[in-house]
PDB file of C-alpha atoms in Angstrom:
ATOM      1  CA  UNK A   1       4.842 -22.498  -6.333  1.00  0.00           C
ATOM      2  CA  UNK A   2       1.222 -21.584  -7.675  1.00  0.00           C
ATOM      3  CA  UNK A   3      -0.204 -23.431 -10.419  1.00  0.00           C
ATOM      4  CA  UNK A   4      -0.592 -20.837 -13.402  1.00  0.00           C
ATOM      5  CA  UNK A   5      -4.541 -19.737 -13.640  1.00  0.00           C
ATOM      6  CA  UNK A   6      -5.664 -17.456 -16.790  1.00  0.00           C
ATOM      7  CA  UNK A   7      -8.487 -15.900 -17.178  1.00  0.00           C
ATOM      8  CA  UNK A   8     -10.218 -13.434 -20.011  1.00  0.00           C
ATOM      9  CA  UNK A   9     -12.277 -10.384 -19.756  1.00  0.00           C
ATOM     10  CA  UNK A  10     -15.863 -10.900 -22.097  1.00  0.00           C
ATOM     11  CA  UNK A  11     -17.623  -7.818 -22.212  1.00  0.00           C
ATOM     12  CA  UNK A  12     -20.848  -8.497 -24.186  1.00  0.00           C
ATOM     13  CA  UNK A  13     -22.632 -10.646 -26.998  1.00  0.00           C
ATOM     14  CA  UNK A  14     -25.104 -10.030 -29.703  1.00  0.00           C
ATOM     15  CA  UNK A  15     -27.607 -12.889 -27.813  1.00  0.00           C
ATOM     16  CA  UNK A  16     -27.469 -15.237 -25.078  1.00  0.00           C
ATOM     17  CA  UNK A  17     -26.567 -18.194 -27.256  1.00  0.00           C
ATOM     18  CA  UNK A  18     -23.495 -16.239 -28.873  1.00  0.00           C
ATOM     19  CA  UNK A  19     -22.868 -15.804 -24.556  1.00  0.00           C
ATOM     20  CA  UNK A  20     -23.068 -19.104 -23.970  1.00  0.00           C
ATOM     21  CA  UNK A  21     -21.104 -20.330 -27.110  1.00  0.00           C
ATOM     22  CA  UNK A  22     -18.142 -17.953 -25.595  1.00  0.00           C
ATOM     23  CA  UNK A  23     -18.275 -19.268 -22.040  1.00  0.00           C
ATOM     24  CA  UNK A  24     -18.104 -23.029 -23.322  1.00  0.00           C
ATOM     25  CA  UNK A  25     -14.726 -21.881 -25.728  1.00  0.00           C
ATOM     26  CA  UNK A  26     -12.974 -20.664 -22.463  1.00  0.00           C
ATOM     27  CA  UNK A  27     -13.967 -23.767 -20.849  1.00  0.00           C
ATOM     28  CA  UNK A  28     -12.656 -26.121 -23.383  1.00  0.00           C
ATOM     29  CA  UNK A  29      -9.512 -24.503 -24.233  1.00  0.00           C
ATOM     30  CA  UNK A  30      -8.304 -24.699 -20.553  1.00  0.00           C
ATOM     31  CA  UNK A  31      -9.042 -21.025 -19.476  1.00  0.00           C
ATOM     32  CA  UNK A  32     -10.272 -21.199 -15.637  1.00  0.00           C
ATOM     33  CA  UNK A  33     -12.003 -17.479 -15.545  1.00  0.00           C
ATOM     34  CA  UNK A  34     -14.750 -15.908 -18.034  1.00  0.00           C
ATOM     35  CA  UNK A  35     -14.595 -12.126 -15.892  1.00  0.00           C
ATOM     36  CA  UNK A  36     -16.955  -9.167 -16.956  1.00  0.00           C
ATOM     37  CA  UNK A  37     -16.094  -5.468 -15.964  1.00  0.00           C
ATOM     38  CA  UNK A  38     -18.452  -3.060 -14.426  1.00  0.00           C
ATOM     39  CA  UNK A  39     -18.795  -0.086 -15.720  1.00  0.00           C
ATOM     40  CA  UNK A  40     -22.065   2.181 -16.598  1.00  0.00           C
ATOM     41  CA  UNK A  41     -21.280   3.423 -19.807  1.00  0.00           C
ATOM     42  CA  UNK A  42     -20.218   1.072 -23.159  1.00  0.00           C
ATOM     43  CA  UNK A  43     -21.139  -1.972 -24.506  1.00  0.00           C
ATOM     44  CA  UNK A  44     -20.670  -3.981 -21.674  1.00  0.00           C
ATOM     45  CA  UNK A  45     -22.861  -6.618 -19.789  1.00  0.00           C
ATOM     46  CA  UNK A  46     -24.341  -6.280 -16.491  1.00  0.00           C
ATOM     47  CA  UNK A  47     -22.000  -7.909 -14.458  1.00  0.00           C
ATOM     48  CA  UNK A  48     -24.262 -10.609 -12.230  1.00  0.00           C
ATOM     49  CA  UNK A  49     -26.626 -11.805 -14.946  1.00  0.00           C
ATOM     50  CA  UNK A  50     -23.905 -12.039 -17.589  1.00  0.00           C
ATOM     51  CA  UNK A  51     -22.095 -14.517 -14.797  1.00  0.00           C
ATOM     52  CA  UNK A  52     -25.149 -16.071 -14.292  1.00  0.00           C
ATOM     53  CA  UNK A  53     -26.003 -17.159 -17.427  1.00  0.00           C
ATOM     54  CA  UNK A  54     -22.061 -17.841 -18.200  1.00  0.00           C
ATOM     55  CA  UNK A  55     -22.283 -20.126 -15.175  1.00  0.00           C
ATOM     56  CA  UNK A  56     -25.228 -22.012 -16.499  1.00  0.00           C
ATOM     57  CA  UNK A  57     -23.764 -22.872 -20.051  1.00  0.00           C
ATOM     58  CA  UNK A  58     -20.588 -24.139 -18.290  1.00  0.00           C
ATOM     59  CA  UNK A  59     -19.602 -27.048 -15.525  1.00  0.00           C
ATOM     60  CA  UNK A  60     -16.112 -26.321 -14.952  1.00  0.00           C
ATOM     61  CA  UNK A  61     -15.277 -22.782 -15.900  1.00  0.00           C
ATOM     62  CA  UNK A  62     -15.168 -20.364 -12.647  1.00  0.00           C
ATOM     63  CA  UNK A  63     -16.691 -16.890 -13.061  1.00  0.00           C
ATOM     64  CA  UNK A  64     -16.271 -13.217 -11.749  1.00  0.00           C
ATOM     65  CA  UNK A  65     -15.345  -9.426 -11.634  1.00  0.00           C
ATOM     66  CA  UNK A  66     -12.798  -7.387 -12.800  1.00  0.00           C
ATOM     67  CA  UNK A  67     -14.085  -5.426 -11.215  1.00  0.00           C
ATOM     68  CA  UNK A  68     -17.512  -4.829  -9.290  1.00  0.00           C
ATOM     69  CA  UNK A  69     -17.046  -0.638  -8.609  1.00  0.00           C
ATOM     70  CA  UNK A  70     -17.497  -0.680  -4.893  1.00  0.00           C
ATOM     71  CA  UNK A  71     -19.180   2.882  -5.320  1.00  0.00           C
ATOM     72  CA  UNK A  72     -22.108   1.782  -7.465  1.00  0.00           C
ATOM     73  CA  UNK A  73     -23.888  -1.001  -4.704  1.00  0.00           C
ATOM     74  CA  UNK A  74     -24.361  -0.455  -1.185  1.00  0.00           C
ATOM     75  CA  UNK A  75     -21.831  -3.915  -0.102  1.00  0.00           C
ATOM     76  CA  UNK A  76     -25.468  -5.607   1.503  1.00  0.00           C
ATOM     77  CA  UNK A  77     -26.454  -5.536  -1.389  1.00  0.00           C
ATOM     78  CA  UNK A  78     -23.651  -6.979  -3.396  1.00  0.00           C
ATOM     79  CA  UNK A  79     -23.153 -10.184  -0.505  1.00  0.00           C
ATOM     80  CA  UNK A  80     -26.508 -10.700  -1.271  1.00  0.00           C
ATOM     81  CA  UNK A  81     -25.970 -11.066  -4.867  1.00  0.00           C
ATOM     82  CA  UNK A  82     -22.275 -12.706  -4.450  1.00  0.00           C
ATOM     83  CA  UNK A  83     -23.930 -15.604  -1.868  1.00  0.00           C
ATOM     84  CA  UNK A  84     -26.718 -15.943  -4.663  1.00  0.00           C
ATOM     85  CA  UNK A  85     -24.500 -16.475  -7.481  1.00  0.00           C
ATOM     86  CA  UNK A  86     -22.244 -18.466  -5.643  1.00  0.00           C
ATOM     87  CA  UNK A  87     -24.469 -21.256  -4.231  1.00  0.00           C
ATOM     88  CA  UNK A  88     -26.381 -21.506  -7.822  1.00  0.00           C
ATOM     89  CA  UNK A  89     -23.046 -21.805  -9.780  1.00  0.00           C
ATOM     90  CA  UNK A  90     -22.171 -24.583  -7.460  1.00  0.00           C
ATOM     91  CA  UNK A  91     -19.341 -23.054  -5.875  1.00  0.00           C
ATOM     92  CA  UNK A  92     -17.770 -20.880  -8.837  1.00  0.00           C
ATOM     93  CA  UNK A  93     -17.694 -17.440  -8.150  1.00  0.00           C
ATOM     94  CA  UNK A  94     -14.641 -15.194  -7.316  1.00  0.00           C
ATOM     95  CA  UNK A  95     -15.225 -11.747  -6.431  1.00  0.00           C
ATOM     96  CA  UNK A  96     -12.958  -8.889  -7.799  1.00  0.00           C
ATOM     97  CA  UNK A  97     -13.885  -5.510  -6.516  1.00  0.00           C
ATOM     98  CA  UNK A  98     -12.200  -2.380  -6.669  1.00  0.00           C
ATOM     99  CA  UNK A  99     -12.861   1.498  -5.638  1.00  0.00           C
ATOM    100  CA  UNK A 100     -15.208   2.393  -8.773  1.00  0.00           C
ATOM    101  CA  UNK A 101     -13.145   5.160 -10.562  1.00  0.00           C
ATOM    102  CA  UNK A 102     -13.816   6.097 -14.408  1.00  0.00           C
ATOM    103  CA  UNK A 103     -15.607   9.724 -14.370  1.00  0.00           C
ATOM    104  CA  UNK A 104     -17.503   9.047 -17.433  1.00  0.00           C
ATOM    105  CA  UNK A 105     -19.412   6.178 -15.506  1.00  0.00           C
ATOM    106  CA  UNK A 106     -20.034   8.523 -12.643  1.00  0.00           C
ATOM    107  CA  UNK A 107     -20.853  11.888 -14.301  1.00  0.00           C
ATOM    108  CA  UNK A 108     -23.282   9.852 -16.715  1.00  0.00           C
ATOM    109  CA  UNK A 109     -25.289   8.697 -14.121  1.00  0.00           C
ATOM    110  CA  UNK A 110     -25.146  11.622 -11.550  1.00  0.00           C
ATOM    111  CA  UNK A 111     -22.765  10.324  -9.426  1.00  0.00           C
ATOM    112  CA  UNK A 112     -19.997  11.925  -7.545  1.00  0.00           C
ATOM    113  CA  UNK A 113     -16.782  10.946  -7.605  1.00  0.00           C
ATOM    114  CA  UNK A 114     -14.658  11.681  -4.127  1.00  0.00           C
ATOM    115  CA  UNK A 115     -11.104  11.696  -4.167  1.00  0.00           C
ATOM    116  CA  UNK A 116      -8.490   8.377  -4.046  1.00  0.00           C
ATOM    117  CA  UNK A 117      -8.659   8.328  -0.261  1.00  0.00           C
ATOM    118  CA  UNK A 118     -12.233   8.655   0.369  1.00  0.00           C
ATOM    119  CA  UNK A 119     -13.016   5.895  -2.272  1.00  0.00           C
ATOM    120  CA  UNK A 120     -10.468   3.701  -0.756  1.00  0.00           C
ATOM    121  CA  UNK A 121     -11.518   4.222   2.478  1.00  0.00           C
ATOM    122  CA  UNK A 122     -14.931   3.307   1.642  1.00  0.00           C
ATOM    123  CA  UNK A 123     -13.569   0.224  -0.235  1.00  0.00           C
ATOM    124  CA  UNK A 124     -12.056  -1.022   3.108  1.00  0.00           C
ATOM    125  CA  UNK A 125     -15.433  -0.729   4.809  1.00  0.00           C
ATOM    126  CA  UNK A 126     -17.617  -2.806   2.163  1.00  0.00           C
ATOM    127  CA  UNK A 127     -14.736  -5.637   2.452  1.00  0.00           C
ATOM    128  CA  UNK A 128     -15.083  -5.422   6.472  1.00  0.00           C
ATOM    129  CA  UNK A 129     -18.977  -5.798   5.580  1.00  0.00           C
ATOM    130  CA  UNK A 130     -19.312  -8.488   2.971  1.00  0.00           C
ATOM    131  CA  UNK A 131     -16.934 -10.599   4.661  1.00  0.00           C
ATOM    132  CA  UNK A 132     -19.266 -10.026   8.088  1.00  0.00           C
ATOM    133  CA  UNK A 133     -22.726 -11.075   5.872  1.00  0.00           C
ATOM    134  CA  UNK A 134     -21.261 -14.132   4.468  1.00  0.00           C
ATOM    135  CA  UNK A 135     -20.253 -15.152   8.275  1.00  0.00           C
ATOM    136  CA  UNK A 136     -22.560 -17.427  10.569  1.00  0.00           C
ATOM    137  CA  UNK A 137     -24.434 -15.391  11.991  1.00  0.00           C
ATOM    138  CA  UNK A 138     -26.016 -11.467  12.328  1.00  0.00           C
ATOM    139  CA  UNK A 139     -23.860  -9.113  11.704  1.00  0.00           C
ATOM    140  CA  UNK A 140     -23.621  -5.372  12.942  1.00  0.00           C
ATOM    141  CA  UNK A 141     -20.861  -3.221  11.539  1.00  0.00           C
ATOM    142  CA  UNK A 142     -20.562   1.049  12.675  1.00  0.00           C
ATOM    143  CA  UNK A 143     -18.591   2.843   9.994  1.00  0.00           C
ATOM    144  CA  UNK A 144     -17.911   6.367   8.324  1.00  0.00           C
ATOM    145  CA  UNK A 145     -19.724   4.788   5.337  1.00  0.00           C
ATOM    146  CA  UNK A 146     -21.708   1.942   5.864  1.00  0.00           C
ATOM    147  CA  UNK A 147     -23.884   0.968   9.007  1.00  0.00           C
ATOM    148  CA  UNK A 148     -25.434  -2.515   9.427  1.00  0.00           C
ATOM    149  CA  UNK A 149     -27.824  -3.674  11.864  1.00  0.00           C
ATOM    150  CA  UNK A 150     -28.407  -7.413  13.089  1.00  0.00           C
ATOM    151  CA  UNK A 151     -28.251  -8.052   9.711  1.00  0.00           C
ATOM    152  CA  UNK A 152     -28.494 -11.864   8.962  1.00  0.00           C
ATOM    153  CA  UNK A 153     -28.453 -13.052   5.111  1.00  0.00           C
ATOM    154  CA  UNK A 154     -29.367 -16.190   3.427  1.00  0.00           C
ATOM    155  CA  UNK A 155     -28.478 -17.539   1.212  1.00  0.00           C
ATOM    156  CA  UNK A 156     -24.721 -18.695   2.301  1.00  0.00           C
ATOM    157  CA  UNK A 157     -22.034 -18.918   0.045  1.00  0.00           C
ATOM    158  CA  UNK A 158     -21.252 -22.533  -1.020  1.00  0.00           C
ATOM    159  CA  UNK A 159     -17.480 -21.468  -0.833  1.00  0.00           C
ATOM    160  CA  UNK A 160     -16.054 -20.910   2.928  1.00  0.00           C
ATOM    161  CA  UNK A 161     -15.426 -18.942   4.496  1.00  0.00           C
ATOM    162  CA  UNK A 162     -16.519 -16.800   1.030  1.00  0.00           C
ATOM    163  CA  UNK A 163     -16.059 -16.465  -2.221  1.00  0.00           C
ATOM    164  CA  UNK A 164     -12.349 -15.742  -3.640  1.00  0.00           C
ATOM    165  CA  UNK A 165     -11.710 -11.732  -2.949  1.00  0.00           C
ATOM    166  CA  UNK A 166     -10.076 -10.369  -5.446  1.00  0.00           C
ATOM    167  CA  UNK A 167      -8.937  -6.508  -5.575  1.00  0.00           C
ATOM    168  CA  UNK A 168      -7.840  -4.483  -8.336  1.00  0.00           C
ATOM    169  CA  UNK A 169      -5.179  -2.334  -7.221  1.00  0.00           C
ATOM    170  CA  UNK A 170      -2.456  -0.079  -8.985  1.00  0.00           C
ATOM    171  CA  UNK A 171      -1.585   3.143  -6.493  1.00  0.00           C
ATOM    172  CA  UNK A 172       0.335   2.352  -3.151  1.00  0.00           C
ATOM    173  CA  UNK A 173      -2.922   2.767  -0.740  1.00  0.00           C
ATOM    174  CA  UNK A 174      -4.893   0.335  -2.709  1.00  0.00           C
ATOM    175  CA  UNK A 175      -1.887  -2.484  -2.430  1.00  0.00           C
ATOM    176  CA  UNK A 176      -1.764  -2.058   0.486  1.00  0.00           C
ATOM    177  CA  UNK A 177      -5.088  -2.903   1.472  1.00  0.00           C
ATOM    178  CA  UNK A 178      -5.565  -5.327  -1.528  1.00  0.00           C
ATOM    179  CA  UNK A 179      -2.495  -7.405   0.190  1.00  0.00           C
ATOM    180  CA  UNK A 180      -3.632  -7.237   3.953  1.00  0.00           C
ATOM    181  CA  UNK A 181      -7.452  -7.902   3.406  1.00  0.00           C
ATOM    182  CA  UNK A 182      -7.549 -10.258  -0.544  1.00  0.00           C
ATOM    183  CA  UNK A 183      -7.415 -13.813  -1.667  1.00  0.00           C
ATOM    184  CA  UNK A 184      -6.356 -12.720  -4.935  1.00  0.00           C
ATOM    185  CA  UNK A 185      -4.395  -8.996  -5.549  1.00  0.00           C
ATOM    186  CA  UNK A 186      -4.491  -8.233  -9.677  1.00  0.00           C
ATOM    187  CA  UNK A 187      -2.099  -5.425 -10.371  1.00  0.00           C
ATOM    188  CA  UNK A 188      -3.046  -2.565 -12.295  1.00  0.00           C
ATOM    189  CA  UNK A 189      -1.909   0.773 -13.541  1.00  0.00           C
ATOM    190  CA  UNK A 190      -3.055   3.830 -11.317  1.00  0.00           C
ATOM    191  CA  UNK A 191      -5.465   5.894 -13.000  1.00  0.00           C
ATOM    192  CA  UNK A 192      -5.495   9.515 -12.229  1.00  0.00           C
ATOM    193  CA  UNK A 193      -7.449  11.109  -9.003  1.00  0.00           C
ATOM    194  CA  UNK A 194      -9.993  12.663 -11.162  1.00  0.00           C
ATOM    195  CA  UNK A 195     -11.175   9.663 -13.074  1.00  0.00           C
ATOM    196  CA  UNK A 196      -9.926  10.218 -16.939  1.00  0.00           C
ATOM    197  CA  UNK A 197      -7.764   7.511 -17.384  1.00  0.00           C
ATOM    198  CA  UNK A 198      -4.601   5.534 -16.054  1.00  0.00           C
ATOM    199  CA  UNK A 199      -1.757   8.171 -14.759  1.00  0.00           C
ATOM    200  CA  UNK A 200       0.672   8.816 -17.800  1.00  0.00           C
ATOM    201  CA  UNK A 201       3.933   8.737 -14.843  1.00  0.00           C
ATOM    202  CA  UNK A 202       2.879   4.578 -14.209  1.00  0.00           C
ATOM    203  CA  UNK A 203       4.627   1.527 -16.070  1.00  0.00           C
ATOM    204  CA  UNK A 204       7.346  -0.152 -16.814  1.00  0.00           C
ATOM    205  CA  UNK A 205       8.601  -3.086 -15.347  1.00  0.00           C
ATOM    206  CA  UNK A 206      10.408  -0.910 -12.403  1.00  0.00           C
ATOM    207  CA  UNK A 207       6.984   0.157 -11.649  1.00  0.00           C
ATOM    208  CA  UNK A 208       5.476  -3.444 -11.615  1.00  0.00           C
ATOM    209  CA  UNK A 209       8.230  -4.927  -9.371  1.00  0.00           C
ATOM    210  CA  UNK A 210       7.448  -1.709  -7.096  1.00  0.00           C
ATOM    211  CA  UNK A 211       4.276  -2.877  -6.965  1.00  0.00           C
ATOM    212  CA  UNK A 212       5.695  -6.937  -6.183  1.00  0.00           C
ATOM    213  CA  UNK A 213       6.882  -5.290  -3.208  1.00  0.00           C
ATOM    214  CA  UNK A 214       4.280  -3.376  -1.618  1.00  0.00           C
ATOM    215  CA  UNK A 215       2.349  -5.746  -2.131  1.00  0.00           C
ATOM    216  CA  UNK A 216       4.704  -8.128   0.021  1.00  0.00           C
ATOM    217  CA  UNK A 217       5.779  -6.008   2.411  1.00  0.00           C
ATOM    218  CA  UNK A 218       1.948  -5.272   3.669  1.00  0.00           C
ATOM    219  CA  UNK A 219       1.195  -8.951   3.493  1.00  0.00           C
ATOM    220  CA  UNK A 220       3.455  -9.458   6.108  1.00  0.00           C
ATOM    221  CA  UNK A 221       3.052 -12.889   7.639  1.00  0.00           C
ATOM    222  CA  UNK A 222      -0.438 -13.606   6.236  1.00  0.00           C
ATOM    223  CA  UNK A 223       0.463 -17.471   5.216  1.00  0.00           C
ATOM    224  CA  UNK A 224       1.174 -18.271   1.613  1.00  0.00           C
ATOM    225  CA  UNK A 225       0.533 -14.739   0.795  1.00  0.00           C
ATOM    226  CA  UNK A 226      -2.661 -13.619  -1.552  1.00  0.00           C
ATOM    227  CA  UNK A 227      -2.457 -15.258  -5.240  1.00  0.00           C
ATOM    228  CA  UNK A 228      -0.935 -12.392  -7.705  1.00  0.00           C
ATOM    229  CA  UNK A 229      -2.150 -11.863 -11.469  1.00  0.00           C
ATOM    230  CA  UNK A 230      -2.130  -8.967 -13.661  1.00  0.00           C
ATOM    231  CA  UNK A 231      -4.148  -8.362 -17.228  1.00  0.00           C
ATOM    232  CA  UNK A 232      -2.238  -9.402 -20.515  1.00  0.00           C
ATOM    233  CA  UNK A 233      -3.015  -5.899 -23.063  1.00  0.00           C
ATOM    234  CA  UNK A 234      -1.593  -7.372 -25.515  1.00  0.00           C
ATOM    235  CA  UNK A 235      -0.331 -10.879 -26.945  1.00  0.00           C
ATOM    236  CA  UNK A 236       1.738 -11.145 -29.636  1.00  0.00           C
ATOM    237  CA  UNK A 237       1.328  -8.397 -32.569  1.00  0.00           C
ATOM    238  CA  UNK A 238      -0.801  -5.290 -31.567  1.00  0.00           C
ATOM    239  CA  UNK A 239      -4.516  -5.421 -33.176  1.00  0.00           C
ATOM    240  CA  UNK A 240      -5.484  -2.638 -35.455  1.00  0.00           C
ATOM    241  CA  UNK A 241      -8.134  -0.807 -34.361  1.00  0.00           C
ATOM    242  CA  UNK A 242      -9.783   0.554 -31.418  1.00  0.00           C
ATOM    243  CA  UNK A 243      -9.228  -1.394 -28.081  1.00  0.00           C
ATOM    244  CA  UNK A 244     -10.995  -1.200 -24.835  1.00  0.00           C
ATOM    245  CA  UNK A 245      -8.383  -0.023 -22.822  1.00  0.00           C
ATOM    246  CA  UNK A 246      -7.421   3.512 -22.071  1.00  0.00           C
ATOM    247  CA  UNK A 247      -3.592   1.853 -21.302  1.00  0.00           C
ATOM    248  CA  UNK A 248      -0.984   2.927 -23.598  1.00  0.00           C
ATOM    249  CA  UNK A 249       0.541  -0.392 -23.977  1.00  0.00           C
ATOM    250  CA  UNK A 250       4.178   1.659 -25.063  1.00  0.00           C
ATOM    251  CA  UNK A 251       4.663   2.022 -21.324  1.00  0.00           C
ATOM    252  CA  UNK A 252       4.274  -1.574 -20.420  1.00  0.00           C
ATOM    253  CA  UNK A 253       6.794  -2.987 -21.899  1.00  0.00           C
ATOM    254  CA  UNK A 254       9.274  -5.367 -19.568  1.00  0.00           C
ATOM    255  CA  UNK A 255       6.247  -6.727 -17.308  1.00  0.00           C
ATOM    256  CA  UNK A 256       3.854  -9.592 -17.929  1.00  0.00           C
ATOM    257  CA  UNK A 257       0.978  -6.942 -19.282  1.00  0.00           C
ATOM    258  CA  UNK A 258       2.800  -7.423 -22.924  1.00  0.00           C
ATOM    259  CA  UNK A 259       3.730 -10.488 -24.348  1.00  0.00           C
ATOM    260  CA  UNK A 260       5.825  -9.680 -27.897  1.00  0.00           C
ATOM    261  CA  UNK A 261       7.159 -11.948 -30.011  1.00  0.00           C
ATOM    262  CA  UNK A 262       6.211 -15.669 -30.956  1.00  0.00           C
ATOM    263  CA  UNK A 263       4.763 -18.167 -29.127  1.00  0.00           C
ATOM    264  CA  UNK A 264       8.134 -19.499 -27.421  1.00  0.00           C
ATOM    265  CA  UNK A 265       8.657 -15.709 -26.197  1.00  0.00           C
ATOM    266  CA  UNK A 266       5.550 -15.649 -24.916  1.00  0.00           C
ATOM    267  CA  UNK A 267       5.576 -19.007 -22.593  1.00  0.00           C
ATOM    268  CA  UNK A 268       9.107 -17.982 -21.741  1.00  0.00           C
ATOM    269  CA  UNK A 269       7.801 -14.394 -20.278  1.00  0.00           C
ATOM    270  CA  UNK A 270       4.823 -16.065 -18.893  1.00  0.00           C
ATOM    271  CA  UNK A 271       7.075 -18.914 -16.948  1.00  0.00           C
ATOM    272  CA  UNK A 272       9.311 -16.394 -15.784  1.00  0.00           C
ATOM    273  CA  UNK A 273       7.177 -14.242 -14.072  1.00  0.00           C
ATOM    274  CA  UNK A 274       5.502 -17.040 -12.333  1.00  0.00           C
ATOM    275  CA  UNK A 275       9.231 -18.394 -11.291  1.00  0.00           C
ATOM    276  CA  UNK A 276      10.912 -15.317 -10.546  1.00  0.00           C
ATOM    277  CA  UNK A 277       8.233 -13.314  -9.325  1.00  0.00           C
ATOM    278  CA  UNK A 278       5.466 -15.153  -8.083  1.00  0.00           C
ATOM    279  CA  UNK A 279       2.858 -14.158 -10.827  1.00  0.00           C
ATOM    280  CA  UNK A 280       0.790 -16.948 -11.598  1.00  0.00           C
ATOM    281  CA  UNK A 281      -3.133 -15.602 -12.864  1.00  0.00           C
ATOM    282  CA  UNK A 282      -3.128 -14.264 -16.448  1.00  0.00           C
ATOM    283  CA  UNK A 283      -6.161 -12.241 -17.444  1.00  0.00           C
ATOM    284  CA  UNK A 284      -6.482 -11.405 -21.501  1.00  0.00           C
ATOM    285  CA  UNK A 285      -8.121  -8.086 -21.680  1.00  0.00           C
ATOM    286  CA  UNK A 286      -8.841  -8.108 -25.253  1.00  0.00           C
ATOM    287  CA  UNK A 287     -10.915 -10.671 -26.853  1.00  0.00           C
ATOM    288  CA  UNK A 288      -8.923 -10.061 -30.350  1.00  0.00           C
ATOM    289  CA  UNK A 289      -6.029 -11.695 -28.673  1.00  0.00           C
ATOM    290  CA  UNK A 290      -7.871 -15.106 -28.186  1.00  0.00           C
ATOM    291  CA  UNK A 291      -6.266 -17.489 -30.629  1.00  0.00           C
ATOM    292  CA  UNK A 292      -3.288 -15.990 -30.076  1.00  0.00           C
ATOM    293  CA  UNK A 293      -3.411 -16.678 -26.029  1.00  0.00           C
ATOM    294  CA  UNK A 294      -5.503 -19.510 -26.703  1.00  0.00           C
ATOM    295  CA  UNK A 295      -2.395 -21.846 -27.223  1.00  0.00           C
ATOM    296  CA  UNK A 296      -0.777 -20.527 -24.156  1.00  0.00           C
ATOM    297  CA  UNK A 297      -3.091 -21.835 -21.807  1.00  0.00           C
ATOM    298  CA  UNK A 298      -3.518 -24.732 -23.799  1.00  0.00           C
ATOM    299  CA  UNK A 299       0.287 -25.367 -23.175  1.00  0.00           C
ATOM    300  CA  UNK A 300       0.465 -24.237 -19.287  1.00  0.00           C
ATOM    301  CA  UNK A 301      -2.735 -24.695 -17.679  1.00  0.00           C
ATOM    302  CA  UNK A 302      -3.124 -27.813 -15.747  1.00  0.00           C
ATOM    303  CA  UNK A 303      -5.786 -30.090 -14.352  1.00  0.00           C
TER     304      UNK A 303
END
């Protein structure tokens, strides 16, 4: 059985030190992950210098994604930047990367957005390629989307063979793929082909367990199977206010991604998933939720 991990999504600070000051609170409290989105639009950090300097003001406290959008860096690029970060943080990076796929990001910076398959397919491509660049030696790859040539990069990773892949993965295709080809699968709702927010006919714990089993059933024989987490929306009583997800938290209710009642509750939900199902990485996705959730990890996290 896998240890329980937790992690929580920081999006930005009013100055570095404010930054820095939120990094070291994860890292005392127990929390193994400080993860930044990616997304073009909002107040949100730049993903690789916000992990940089989160990196810096910490020792223990492991960084990444949720989730580099595969669509907005050609993946040379982004092993480049992974191997980079990796080696300077001393080994701490983990990589979450999905297809890219919120239309406000794309039409605000000219960008088109192709349908679910194309994106995926593409997705499948820039894994095939960053695992390649972080290899030994040149690499050469011939795809629909990407072509490399004799391409040899250095730095290295410090972490082999790489960095911890994590994918971001909600709709069937994506499962898939995040369970054949990922260290680390983190289930999500589907969002909608055209990019305006998660699909209204996903949640539900039937849904998640659906998802349990794809996932599974695609990672065949692979041995020990990829690490599984999902994002905690909500812990304890909802916030008022705005939040920065577009998930209707109603339609969660039964899986992990909602965590009502008191503290007890909460550890009970959180120890049964791990038990029953094999969900062991927690991500808080709202930063309002922190001393609430704080106690949690406090309570399960281990050395």
């Amino acid at each position: 059985m896998r240890r329980f991990r937790f992690g929580a999504v920081v999006r930005h600070a009013e100055s570095g030190k404010e930054w820095a000051e939120k990094a070291r609170r994860l890292e005392a409290t127990g929390f193994d992950v400080l993860l930044v989105p990616d997304h073009l639009v909002g107040a949100r950090f730049a993903p690789v210098a916000a992990l940089t300097a989160a990196a810096c003001a910490t020792s223990r406290l492991r960084v990444g994604t949720l989730v580099f959008a595969n669509d907005f860096r050609h993946p040379a690029v982004l092993a480049k930047e992974a191997a980079t970060l990796d080696l300077l943080s001393g080994g701490r990076l983990e990589v979450g990367i999905g297809t890219g796929w919120m239309a406000a990001d794309y039409a605000a910076a000219g960008l088109r957005l192709d349908p679910p398959g194309a994106r995926v397919a593409r997705l499948a491509e820039a894994l095939a390629v960053l695992k390649g660049l972080w290899g030994d030696g040149p690499f050469t790859f011939d795809g629909d989307h990407y072509r490399v040539r004799d391409l040899a990069q250095r730095p290295r990773p410090a972490q082999r063979p790489h960095p911890p892949l994590l994918l971001g993965a909600g709709g069937p295709r994506l499962l898939r793929l995040a369970a054949r080809e990922a260290d680390i699968v983190h289930l999500t709702l589907r969002t909608r082909p055209d990019g305006s927010g998660p699909d209204e006919r996903d949640g539900g714990e039937e849904a998640f367990l659906g998802k349990l089993r794809t996932v599974r059933e695609a990672a065949g024989d692979r041995h020990g199977g990829p690490e599984l987490g999902t994002s905690v929306m909500q812990a304890g009583e909802p916030k008022a206010g705005a939040t920065w997800s577009a998930a209707d938290v109603s339609r969660l209710a039964g899986t992990p991604q909602v965590l009502p009642g008191t503290r007890r509750d909460m550890l009970d939900r959180l120890r049964h998933w791990r038990d029953e199902h094999g969900v062991s990485y927690f991500v808080l996705h709202d930063e309002r939720d922190l001393d609430t959730f704080t106690p949690l990890v406090e309570e399960l996290a281990t050395p």
